[in-house]
PDB file of N, CA and C in Angstrom:
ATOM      1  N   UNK X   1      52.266  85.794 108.210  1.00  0.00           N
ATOM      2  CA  UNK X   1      53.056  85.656 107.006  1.00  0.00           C
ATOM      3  C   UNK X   1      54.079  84.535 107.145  1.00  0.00           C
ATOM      4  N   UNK X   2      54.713  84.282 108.338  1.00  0.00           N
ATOM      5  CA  UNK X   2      55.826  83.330 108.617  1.00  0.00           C
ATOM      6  C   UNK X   2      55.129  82.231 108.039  1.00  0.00           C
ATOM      7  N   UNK X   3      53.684  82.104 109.011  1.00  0.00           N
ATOM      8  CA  UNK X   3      53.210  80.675 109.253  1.00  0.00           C
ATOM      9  C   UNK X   3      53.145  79.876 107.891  1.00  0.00           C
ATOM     10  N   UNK X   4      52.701  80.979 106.895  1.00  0.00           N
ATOM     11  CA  UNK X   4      52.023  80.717 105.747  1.00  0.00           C
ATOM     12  C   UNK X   4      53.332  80.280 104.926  1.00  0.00           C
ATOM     13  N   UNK X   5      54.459  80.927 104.900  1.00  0.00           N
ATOM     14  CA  UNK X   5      55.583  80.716 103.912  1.00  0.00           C
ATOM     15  C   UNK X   5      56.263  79.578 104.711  1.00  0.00           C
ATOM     16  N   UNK X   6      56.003  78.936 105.941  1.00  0.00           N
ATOM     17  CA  UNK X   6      56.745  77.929 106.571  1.00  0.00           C
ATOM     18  C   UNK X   6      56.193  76.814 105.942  1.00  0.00           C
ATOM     19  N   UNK X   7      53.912  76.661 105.835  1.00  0.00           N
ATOM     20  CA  UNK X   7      53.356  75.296 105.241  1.00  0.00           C
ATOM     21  C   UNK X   7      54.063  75.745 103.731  1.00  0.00           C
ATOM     22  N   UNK X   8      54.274  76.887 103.088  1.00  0.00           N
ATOM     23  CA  UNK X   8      54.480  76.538 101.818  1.00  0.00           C
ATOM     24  C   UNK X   8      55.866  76.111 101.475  1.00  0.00           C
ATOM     25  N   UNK X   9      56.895  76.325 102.608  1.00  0.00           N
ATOM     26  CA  UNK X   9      57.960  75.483 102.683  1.00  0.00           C
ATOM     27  C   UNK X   9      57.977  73.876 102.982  1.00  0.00           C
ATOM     28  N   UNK X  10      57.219  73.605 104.318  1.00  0.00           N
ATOM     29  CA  UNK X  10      57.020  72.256 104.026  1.00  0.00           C
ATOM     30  C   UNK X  10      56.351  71.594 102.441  1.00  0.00           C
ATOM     31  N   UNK X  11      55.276  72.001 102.394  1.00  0.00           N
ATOM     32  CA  UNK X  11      54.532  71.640 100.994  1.00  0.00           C
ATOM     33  C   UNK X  11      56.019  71.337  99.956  1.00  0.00           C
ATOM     34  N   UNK X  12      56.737  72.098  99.489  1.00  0.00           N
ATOM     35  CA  UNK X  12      57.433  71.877  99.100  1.00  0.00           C
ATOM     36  C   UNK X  12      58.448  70.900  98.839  1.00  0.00           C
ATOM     37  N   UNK X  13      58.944  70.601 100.488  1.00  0.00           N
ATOM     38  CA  UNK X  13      59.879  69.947 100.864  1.00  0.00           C
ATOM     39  C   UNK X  13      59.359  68.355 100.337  1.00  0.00           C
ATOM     40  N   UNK X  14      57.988  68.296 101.146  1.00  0.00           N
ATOM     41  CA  UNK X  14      57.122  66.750 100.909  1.00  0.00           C
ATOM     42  C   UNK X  14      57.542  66.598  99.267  1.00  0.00           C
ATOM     43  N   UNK X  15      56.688  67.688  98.565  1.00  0.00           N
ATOM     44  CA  UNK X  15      56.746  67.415  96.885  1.00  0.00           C
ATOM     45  C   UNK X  15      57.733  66.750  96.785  1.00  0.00           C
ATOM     46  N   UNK X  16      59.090  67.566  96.645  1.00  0.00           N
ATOM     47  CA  UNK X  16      60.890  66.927  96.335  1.00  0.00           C
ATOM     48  C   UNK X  16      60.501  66.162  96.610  1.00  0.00           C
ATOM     49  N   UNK X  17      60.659  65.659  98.052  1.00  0.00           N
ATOM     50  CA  UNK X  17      61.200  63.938  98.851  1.00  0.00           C
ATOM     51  C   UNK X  17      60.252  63.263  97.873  1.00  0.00           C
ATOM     52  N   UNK X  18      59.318  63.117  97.750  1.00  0.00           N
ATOM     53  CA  UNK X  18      58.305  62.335  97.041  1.00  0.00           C
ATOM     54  C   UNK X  18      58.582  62.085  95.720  1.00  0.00           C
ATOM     55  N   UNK X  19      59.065  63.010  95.036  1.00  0.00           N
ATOM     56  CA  UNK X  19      59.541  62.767  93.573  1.00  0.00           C
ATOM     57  C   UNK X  19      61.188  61.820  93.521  1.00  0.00           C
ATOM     58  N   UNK X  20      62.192  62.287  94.975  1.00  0.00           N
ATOM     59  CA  UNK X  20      62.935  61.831  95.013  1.00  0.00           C
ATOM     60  C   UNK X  20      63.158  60.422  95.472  1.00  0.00           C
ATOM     61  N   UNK X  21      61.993  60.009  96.190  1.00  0.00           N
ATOM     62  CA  UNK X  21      61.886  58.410  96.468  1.00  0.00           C
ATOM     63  C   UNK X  21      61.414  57.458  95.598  1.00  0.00           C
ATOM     64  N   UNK X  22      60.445  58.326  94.935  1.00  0.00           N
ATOM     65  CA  UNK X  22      59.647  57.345  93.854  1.00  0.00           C
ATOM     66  C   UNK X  22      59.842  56.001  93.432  1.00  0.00           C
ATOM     67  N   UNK X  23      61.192  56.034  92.958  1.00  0.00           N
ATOM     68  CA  UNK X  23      61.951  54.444  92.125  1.00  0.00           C
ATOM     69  C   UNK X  23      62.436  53.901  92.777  1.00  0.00           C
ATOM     70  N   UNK X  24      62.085  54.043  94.351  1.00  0.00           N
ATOM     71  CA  UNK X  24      63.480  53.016  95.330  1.00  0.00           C
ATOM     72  C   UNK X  24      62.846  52.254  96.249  1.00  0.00           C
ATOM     73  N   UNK X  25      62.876  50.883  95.785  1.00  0.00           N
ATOM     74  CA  UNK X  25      62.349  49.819  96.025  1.00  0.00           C
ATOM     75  C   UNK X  25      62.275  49.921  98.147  1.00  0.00           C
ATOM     76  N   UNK X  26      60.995  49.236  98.215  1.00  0.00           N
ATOM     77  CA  UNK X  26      60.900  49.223 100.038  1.00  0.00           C
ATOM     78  C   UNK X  26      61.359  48.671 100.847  1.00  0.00           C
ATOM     79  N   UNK X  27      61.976  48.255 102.111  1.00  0.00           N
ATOM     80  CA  UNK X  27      62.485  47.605 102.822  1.00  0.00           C
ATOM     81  C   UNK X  27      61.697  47.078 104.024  1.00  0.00           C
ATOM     82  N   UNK X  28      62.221  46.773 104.871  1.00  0.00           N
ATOM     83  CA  UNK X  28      61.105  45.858 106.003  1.00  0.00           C
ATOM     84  C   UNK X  28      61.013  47.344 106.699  1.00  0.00           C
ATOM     85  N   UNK X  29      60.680  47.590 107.954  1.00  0.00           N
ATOM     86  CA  UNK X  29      60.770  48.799 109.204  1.00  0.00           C
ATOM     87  C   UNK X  29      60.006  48.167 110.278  1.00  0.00           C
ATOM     88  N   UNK X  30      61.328  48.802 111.442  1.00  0.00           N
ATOM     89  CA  UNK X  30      61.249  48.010 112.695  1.00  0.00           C
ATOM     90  C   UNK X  30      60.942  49.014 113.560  1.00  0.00           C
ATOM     91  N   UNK X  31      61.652  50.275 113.446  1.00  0.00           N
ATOM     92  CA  UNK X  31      61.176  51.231 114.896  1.00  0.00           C
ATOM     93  C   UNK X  31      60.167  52.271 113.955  1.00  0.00           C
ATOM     94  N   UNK X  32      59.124  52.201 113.680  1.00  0.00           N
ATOM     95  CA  UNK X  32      58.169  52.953 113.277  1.00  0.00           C
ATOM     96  C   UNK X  32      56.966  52.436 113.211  1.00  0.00           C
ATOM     97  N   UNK X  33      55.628  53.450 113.204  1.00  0.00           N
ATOM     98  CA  UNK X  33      54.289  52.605 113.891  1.00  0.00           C
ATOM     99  C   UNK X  33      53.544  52.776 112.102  1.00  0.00           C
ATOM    100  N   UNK X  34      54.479  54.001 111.351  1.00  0.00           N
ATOM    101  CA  UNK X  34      54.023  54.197 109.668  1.00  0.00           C
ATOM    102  C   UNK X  34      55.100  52.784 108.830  1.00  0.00           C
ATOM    103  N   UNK X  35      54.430  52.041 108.568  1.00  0.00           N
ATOM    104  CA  UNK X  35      55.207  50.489 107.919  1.00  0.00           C
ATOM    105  C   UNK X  35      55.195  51.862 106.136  1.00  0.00           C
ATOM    106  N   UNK X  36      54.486  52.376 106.065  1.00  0.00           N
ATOM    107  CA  UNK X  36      54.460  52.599 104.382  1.00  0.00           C
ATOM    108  C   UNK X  36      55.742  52.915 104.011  1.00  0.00           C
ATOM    109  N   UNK X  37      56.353  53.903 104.987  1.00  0.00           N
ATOM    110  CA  UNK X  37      57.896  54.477 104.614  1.00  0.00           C
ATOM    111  C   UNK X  37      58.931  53.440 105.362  1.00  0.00           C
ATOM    112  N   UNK X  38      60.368  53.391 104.184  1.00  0.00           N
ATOM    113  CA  UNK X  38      61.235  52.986 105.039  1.00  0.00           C
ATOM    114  C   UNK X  38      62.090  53.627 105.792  1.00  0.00           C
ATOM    115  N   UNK X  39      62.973  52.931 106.308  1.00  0.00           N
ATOM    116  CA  UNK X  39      64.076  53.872 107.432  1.00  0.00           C
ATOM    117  C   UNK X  39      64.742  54.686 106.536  1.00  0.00           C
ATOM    118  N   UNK X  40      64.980  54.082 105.459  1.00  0.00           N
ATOM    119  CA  UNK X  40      65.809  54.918 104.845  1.00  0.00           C
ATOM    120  C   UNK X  40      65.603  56.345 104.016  1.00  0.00           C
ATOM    121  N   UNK X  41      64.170  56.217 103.831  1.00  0.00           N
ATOM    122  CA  UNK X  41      62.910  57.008 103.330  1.00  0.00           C
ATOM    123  C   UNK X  41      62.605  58.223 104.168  1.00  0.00           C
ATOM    124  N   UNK X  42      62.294  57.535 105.408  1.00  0.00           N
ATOM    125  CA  UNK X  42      62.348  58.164 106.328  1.00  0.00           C
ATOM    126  C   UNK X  42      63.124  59.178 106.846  1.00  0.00           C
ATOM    127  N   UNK X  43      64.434  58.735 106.916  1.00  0.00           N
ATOM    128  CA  UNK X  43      65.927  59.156 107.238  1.00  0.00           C
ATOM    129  C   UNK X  43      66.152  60.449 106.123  1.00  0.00           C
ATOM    130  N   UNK X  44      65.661  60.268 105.022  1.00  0.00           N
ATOM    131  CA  UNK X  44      65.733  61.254 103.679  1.00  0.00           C
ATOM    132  C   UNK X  44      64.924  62.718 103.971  1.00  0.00           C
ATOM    133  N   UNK X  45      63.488  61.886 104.116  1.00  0.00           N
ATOM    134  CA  UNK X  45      62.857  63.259 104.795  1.00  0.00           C
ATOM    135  C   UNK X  45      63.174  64.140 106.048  1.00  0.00           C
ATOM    136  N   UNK X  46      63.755  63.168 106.735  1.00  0.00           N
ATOM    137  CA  UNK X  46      63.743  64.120 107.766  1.00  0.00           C
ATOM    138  C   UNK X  46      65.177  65.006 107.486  1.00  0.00           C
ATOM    139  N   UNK X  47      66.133  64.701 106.878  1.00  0.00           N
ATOM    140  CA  UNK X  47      66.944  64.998 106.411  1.00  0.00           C
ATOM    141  C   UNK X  47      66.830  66.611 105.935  1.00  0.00           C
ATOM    142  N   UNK X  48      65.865  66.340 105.248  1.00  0.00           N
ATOM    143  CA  UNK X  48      65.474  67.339 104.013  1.00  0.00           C
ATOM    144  C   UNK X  48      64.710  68.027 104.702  1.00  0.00           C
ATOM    145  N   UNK X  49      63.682  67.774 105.645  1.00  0.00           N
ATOM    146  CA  UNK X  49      63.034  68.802 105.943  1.00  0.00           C
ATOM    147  C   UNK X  49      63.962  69.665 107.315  1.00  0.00           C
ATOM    148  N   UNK X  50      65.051  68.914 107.895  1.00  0.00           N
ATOM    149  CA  UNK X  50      65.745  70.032 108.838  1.00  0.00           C
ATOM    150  C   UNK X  50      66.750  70.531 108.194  1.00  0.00           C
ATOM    151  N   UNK X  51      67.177  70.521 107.235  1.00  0.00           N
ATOM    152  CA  UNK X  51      67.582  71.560 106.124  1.00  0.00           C
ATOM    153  C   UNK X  51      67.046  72.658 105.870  1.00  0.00           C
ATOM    154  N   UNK X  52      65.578  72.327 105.702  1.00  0.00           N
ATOM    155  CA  UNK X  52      64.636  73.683 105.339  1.00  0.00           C
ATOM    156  C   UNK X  52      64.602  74.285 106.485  1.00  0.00           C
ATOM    157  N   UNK X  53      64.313  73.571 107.712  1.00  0.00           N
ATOM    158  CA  UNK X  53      63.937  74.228 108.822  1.00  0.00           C
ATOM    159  C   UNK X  53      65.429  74.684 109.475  1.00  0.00           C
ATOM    160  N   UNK X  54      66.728  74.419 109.145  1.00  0.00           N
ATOM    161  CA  UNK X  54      67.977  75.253 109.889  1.00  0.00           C
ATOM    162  C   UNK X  54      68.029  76.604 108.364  1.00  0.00           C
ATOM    163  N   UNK X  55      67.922  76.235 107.655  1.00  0.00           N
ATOM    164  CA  UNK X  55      67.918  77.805 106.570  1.00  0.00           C
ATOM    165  C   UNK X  55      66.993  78.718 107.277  1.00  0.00           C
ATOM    166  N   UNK X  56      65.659  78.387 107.298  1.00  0.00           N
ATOM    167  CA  UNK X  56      64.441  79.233 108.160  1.00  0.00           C
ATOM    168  C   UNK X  56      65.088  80.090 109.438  1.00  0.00           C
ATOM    169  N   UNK X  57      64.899  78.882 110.584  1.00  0.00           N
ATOM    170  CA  UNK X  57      66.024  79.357 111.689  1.00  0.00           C
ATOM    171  C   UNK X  57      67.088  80.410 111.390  1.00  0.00           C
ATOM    172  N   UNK X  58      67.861  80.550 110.974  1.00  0.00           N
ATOM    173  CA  UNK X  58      68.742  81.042 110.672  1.00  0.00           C
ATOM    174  C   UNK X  58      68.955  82.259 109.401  1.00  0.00           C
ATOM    175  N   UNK X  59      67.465  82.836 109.074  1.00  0.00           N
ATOM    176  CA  UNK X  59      67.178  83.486 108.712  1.00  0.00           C
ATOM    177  C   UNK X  59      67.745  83.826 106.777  1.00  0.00           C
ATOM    178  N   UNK X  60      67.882  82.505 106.312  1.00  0.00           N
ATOM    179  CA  UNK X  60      68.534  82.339 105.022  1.00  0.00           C
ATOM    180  C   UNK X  60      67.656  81.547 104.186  1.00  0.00           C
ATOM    181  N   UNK X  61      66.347  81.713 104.405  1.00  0.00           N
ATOM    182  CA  UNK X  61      65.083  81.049 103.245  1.00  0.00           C
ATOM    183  C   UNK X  61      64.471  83.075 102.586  1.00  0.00           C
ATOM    184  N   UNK X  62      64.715  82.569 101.344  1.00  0.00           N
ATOM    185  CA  UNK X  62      64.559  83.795 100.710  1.00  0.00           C
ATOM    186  C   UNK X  62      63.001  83.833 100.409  1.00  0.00           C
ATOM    187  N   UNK X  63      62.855  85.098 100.511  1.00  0.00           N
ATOM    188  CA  UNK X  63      61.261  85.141  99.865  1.00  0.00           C
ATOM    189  C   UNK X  63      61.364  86.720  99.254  1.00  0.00           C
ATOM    190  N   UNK X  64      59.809  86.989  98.607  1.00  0.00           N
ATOM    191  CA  UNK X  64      60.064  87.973  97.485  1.00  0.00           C
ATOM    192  C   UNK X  64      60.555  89.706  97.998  1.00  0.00           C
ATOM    193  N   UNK X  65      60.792  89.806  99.233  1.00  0.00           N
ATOM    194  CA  UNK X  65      61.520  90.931  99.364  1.00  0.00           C
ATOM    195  C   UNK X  65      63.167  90.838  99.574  1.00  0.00           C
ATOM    196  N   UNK X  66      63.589  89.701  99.888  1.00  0.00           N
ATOM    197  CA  UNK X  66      64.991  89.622 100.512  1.00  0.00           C
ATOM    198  C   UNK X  66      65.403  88.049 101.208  1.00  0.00           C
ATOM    199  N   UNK X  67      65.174  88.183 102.417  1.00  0.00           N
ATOM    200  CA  UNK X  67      64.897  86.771 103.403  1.00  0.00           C
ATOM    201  C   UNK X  67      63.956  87.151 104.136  1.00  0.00           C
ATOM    202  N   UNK X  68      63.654  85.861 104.787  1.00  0.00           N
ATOM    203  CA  UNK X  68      62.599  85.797 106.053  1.00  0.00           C
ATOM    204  C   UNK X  68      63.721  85.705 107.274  1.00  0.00           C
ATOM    205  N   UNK X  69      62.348  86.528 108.605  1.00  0.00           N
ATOM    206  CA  UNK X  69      63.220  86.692 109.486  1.00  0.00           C
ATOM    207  C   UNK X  69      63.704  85.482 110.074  1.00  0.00           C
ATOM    208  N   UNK X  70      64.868  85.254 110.991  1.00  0.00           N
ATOM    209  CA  UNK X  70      65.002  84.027 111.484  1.00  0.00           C
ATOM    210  C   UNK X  70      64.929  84.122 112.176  1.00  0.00           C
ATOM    211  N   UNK X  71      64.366  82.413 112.982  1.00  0.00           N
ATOM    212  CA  UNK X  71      63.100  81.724 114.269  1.00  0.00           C
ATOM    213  C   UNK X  71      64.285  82.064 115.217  1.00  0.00           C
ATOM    214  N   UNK X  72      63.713  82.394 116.498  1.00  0.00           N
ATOM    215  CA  UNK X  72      64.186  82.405 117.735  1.00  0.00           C
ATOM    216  C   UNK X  72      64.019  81.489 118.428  1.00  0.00           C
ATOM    217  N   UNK X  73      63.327  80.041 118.471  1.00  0.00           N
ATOM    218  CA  UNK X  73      62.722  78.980 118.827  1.00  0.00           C
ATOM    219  C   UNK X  73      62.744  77.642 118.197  1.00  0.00           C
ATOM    220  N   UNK X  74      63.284  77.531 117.272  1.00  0.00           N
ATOM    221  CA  UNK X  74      63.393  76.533 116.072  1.00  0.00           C
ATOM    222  C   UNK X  74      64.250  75.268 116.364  1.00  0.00           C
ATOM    223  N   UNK X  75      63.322  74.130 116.218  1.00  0.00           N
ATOM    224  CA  UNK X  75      63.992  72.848 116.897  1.00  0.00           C
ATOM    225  C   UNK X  75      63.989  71.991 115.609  1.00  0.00           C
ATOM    226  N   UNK X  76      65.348  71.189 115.786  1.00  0.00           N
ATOM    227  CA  UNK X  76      65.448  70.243 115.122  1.00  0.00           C
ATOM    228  C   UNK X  76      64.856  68.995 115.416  1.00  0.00           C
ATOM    229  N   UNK X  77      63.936  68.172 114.425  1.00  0.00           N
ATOM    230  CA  UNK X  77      63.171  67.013 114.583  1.00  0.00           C
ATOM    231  C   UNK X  77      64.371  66.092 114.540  1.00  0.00           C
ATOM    232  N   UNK X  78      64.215  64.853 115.434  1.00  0.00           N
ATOM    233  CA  UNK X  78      65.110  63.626 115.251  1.00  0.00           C
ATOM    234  C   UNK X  78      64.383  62.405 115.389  1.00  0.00           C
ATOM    235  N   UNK X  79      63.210  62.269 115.365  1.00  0.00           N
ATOM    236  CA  UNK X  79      62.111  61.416 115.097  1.00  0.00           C
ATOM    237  C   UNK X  79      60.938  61.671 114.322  1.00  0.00           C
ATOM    238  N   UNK X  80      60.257  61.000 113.647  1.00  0.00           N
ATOM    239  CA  UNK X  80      59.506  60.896 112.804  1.00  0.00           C
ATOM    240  C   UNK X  80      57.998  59.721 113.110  1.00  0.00           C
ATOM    241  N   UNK X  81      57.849  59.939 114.199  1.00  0.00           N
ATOM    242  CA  UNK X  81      56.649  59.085 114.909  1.00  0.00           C
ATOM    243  C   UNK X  81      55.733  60.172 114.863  1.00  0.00           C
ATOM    244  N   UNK X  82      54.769  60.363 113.754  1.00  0.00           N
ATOM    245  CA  UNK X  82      53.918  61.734 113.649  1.00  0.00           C
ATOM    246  C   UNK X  82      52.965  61.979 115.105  1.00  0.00           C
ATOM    247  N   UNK X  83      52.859  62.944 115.509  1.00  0.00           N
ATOM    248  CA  UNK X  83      52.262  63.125 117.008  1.00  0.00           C
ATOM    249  C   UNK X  83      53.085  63.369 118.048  1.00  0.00           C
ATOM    250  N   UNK X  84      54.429  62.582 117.814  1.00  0.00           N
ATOM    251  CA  UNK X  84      55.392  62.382 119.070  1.00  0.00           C
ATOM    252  C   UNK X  84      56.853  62.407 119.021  1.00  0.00           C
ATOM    253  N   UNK X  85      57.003  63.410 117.931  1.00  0.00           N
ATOM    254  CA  UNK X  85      58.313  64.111 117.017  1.00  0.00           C
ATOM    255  C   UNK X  85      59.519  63.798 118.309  1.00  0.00           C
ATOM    256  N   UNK X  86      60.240  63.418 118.481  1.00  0.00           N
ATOM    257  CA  UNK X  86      61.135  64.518 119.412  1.00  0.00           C
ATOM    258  C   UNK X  86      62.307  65.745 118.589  1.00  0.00           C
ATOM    259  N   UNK X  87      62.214  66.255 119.542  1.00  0.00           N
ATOM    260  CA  UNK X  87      62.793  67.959 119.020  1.00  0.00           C
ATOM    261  C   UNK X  87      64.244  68.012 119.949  1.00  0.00           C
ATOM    262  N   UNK X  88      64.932  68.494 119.544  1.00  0.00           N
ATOM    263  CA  UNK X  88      66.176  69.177 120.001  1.00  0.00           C
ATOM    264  C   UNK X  88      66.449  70.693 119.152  1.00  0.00           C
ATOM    265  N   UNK X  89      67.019  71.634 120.195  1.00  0.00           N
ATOM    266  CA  UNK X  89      67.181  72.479 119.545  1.00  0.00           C
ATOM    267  C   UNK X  89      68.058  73.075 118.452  1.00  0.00           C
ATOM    268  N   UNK X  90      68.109  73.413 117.545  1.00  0.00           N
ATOM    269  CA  UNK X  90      68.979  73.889 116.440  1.00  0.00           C
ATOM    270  C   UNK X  90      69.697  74.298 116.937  1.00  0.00           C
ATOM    271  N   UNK X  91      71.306  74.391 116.617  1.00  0.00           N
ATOM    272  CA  UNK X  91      72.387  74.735 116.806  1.00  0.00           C
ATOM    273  C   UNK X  91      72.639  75.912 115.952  1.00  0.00           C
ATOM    274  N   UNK X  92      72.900  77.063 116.232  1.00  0.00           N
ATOM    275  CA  UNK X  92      72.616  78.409 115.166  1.00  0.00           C
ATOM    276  C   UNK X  92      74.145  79.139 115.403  1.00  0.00           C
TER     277      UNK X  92
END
């Protein structure tokens, strides 16, 4: 049940960012191997998605009984090199 309400949290998260970048013109990118997004693009999502993922953690993403439980393991992403994330752990 987690797993499933976590992709439908990401799913989510992507949608927003995506609607929220739409109109904002691209820039060059220097430390990334994905040229499509910029740093700043970049910087947004990841933004947004360890938002979702410290609510999760921390047991404050609601679902239809109350909340979901919160992660005992839950790391914050600080890179965005897909394959080779680095993680640090959430501060709870």
């Amino acid at each position: 049940m987690v797993s499933a309400a976590l992709l439908l949290l990401l799913a989510f998260a992507t949608v927003s960012l995506g609607a929220a970048l739409k109109n904002q013109p691209k820039q060059s990118v220097s430390n990334c191997y994905n040229d499509k997004l910029t740093d700043a693009e970049r910087k947004k999502f990841l933004d947004h998605h360890n938002t979702a993922r410290l609510r999760l953690a921390r047991g404050k993403q609601p679902n239809k009984s109350g909340f979901m439980n919160g992660a005992k393991n839950m790391y914050k992403l600080v890179g965005l090199l897909f394959g080779n994330e680095k993680q640090v752990r959430l501060g709870m």
